[in-house]
PDB file of C-alpha atoms in Angstrom:
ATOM      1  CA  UNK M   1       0.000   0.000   0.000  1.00  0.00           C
ATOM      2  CA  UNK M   2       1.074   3.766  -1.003  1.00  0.00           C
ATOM      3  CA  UNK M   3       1.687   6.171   1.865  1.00  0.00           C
ATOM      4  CA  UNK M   4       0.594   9.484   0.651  1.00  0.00           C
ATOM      5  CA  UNK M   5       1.674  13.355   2.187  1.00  0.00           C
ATOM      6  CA  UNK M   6      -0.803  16.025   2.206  1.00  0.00           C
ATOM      7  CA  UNK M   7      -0.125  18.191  -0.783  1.00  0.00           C
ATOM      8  CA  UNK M   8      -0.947  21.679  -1.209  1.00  0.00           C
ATOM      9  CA  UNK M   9      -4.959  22.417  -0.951  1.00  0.00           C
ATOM     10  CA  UNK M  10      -6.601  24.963  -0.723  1.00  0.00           C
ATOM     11  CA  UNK M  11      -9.552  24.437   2.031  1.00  0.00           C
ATOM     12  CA  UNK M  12     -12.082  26.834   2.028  1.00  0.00           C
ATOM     13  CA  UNK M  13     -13.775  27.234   5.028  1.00  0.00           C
ATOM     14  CA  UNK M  14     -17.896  27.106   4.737  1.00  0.00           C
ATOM     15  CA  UNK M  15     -20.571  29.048   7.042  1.00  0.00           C
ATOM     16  CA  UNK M  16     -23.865  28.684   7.228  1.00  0.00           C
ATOM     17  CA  UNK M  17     -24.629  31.676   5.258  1.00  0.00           C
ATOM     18  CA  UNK M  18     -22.270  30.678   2.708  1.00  0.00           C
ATOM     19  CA  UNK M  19     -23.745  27.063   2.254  1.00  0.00           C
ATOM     20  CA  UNK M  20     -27.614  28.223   2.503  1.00  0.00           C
ATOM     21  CA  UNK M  21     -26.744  31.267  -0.684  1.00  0.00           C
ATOM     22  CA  UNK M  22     -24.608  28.411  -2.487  1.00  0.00           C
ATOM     23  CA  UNK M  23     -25.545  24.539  -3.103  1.00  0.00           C
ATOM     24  CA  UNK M  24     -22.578  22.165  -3.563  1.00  0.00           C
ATOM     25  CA  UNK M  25     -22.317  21.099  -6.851  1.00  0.00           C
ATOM     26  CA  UNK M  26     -21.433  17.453  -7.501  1.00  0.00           C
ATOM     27  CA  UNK M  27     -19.950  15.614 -10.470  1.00  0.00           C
ATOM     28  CA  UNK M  28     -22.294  12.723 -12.014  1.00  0.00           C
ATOM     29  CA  UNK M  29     -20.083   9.410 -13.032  1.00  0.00           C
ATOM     30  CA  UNK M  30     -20.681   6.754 -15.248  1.00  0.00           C
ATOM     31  CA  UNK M  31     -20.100   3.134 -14.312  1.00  0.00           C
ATOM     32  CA  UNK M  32     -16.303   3.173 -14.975  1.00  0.00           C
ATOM     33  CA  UNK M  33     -16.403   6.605 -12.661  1.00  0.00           C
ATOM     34  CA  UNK M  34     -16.035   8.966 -15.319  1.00  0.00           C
ATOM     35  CA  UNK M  35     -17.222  12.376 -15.332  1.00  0.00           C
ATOM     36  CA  UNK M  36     -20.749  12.572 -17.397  1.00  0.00           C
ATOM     37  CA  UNK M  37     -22.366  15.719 -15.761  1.00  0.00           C
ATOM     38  CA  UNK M  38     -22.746  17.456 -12.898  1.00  0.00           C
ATOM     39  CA  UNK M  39     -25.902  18.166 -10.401  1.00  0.00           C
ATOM     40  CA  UNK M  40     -26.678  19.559  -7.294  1.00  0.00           C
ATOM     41  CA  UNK M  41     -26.094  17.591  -3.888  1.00  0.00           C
ATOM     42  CA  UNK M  42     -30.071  18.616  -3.343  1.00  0.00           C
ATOM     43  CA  UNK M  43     -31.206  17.120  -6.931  1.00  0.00           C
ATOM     44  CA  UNK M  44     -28.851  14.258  -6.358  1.00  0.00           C
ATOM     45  CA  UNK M  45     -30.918  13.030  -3.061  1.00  0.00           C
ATOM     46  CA  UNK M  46     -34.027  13.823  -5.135  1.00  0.00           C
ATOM     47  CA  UNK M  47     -33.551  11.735  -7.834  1.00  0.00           C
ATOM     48  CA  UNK M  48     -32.138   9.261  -5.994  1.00  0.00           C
ATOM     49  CA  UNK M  49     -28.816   9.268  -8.189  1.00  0.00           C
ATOM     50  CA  UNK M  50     -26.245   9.117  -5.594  1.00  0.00           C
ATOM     51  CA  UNK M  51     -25.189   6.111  -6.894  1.00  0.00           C
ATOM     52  CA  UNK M  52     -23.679   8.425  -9.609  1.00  0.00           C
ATOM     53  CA  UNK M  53     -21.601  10.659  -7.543  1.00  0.00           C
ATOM     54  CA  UNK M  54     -18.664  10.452  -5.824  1.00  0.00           C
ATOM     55  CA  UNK M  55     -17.733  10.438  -1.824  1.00  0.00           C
ATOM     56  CA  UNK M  56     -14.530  10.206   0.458  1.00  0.00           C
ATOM     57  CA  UNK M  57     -14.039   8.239   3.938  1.00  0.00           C
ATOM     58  CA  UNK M  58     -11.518   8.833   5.801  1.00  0.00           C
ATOM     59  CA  UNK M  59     -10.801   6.172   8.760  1.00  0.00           C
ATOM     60  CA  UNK M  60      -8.643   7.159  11.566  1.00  0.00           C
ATOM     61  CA  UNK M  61      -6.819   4.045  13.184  1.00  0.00           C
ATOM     62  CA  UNK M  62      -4.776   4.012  16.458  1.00  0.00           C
ATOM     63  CA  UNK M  63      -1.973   1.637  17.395  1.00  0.00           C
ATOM     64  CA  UNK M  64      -4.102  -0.978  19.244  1.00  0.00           C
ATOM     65  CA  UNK M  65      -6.339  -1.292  15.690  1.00  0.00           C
ATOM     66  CA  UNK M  66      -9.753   0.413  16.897  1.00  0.00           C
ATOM     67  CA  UNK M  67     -11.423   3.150  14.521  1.00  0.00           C
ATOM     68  CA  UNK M  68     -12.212   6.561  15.639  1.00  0.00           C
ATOM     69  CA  UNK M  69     -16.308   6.391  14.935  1.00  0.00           C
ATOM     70  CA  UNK M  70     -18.393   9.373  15.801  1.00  0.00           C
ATOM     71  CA  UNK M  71     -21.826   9.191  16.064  1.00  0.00           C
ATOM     72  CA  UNK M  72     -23.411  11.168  14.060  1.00  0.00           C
ATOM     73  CA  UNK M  73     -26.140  14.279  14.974  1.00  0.00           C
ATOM     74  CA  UNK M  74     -29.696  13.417  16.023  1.00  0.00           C
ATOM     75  CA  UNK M  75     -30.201  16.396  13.713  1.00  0.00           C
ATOM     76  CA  UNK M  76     -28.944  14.906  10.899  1.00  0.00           C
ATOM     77  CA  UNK M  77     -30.750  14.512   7.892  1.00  0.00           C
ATOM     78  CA  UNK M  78     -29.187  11.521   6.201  1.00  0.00           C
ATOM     79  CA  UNK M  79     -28.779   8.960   8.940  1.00  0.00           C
ATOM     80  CA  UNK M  80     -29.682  10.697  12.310  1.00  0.00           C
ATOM     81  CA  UNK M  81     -27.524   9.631  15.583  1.00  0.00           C
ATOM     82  CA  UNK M  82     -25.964   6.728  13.264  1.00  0.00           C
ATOM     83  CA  UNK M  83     -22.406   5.432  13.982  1.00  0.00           C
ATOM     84  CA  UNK M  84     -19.954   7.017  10.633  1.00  0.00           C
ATOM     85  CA  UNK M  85     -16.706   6.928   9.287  1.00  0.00           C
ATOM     86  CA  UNK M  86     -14.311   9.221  10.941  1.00  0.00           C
ATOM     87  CA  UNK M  87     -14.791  11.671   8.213  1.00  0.00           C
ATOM     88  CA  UNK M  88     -16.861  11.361   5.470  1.00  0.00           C
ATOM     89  CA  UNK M  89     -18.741  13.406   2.681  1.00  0.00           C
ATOM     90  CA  UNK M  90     -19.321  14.257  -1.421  1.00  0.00           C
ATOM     91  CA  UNK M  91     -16.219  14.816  -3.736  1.00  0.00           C
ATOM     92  CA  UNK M  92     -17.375  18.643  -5.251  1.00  0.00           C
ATOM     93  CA  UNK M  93     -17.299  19.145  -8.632  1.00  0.00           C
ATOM     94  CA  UNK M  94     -13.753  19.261 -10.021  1.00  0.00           C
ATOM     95  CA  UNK M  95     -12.239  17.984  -6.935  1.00  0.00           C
ATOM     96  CA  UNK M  96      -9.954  15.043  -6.951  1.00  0.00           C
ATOM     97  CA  UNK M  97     -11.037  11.995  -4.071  1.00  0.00           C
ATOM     98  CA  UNK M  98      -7.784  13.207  -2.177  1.00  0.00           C
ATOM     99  CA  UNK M  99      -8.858  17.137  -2.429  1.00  0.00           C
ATOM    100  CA  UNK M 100     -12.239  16.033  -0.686  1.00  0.00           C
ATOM    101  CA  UNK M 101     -11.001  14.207   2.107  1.00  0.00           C
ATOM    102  CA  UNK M 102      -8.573  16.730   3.418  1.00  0.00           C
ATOM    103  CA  UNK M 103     -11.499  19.253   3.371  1.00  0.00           C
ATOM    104  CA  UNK M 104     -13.746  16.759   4.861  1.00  0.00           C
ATOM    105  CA  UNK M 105     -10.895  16.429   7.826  1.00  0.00           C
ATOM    106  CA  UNK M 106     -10.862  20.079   8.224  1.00  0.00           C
ATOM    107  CA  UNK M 107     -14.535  20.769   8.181  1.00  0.00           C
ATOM    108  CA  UNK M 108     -15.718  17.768  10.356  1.00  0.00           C
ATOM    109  CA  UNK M 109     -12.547  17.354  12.276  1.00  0.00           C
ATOM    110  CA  UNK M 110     -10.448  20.351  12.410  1.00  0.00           C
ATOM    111  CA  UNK M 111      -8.074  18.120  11.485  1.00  0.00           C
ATOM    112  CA  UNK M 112      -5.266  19.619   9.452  1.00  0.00           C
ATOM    113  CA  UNK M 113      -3.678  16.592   7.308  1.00  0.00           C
ATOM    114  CA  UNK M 114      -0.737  18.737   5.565  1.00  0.00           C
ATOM    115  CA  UNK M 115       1.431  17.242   8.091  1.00  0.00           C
ATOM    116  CA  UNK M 116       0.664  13.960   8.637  1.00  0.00           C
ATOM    117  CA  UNK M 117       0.803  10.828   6.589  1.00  0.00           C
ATOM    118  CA  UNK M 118      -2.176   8.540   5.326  1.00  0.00           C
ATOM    119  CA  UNK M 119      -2.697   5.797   2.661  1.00  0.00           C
ATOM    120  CA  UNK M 120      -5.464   5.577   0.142  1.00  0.00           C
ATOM    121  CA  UNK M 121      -6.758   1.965   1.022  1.00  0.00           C
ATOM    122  CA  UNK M 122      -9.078   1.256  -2.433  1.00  0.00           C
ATOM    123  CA  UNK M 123     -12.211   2.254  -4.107  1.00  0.00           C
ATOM    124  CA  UNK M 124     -15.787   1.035  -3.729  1.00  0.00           C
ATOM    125  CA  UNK M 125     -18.553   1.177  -5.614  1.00  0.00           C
ATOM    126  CA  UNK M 126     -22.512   0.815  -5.968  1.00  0.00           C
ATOM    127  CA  UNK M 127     -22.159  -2.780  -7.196  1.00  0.00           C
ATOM    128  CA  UNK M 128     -19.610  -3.658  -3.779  1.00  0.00           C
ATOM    129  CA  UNK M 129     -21.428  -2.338  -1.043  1.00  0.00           C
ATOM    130  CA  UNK M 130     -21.005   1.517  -1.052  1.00  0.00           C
ATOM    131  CA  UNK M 131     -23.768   4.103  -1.959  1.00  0.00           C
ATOM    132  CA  UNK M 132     -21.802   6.070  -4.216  1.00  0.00           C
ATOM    133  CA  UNK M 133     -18.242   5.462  -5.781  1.00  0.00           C
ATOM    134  CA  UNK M 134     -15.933   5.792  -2.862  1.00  0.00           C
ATOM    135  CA  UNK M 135     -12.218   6.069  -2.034  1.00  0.00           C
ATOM    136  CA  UNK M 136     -11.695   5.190   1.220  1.00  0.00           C
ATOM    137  CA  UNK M 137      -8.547   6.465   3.266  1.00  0.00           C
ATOM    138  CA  UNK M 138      -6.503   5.838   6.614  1.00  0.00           C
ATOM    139  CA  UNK M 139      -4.812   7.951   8.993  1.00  0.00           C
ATOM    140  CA  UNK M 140      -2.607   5.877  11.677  1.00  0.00           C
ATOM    141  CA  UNK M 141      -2.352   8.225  14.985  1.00  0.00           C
ATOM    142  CA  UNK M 142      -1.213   6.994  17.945  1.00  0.00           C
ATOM    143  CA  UNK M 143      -3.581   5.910  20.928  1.00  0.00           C
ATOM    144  CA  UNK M 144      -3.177   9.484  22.848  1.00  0.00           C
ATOM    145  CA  UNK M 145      -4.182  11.652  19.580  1.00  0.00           C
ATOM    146  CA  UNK M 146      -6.948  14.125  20.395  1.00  0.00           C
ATOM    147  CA  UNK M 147      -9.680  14.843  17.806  1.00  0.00           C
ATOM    148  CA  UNK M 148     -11.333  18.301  17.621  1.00  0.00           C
ATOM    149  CA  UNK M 149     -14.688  17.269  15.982  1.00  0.00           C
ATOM    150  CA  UNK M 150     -17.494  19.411  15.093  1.00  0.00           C
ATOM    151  CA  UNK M 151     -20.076  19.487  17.030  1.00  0.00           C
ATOM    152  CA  UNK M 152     -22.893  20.327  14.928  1.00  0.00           C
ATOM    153  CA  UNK M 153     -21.673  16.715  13.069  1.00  0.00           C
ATOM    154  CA  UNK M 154     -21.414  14.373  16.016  1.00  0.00           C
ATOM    155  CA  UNK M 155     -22.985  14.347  19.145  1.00  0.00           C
ATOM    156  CA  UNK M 156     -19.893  11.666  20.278  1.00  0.00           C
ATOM    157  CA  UNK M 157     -17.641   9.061  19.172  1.00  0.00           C
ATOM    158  CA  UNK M 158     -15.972   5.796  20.203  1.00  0.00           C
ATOM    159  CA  UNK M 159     -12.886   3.767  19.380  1.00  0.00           C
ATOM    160  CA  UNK M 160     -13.843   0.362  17.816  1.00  0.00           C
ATOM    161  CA  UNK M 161     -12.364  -2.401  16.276  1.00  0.00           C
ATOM    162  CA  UNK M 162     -14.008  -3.995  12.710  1.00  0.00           C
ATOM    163  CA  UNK M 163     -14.977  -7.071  14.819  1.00  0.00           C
ATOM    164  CA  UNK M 164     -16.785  -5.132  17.264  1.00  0.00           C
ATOM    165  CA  UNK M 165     -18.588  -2.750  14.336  1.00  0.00           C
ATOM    166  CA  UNK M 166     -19.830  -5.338  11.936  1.00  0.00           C
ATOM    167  CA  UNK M 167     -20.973  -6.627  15.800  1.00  0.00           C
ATOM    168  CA  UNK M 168     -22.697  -3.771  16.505  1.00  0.00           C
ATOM    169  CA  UNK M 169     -24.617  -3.711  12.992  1.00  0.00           C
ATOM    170  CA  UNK M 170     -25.648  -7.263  13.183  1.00  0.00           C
ATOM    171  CA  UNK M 171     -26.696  -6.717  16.970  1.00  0.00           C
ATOM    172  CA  UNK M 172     -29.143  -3.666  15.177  1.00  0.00           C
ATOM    173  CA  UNK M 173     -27.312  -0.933  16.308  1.00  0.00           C
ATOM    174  CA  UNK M 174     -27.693   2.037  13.541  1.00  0.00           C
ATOM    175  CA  UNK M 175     -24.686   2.204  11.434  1.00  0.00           C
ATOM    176  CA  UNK M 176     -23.734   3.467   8.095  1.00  0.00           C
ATOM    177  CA  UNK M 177     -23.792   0.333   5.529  1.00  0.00           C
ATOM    178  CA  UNK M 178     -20.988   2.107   3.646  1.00  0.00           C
ATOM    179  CA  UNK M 179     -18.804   1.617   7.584  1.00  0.00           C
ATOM    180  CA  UNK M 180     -19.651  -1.923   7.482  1.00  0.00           C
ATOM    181  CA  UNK M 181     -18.620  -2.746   3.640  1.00  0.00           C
ATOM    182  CA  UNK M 182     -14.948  -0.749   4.558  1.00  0.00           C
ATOM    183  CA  UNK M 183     -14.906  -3.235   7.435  1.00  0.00           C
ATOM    184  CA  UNK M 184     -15.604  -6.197   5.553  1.00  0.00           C
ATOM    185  CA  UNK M 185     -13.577  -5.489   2.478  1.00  0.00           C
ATOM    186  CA  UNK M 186      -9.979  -3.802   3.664  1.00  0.00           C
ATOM    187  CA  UNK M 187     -10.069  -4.760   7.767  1.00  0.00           C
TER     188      UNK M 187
END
């Protein structure tokens, strides 16, 4: 597996005001993941085409091999007080999978990745288990790393290991199917 550094991105920080005058724009795929078109993140949900966008995951590990999974908001609109990837969210239009998870670390985490090392772990797609094509990345931190997350995203978190998420799931706990596929297919 390829360890990858932060390069130079620009992360733009969003407010509220910002996001309610301006929709995120998303870039439709084809099959093979291919750019075709582009939509709104609104018209997306719609018309039930997020199967033809594109998201990022990124899945923070420490040294004993348990995940850093926040739960998400009760006020959330997609999957209310469910368990989530450490950070997760859309690729925008015209950015690159990479691009979209260090924003996604910033926004959800206030994590700044420009100086630490992670490793792209693989794709998935609609046809193996994730809702939209996804590239899925790790951060290793060690087991006293402190994570400033946004509170408006998670209402907490806890350190698990695959075994006890896919667990969890099976047990009817609510969890992002997406979480469980990583699980299954690179843990």
């Amino acid at each position: 597996m390829k360890i990858i550094r932060a390069r130079s991105v620009v992360v733009l920080s969003h407010s509220k005001e910002l996001d309610q005058m301006e929709e995120e724009i998303l870039d439709i795929v084809n099959d093979q993941d291919e750019v075709v078109g582009v939509m709104t993140r609104s018209q997306a949900y719609a018309e039930h085409r997020l199967s033809s966008t594109r998201a990022v995951w990124l899945m923070i590990k420490n040294q004993q091999g348990a995940f850093w999974i926040p739960q998400r908001s009760a006020s959330k609109v997609s999957c209310p007080s469910a368990l989530d990837g450490s950070a997760v969210g859309h690729v925008s239009s015209g950015e690159t999978y990479e691009q979209a998870m260090v924003r996604e670390a910033q926004e959800e985490l206030n994590l700044n990745l420009m100086n630490l090392s992670y490793r792209c772990l693989g794709k998935l797609t609609p046809t193996t288990g994730s809702v939209a094509f996804i590239a899925v990345f790790e951060l290793q931190v060690s087991d006293d790393f402190v994570i400033d997350y946004n509170a408006e995203d998670f209402s907490g978190f806890f350190w698990l290991t695959p075994q006890e998420i896919i667990k969890k799931y099976e047990e009817g706990c609510s969890i992002r199917k997406t979480l469980v596929a990583i699980m299954k297919t690179f843990y």
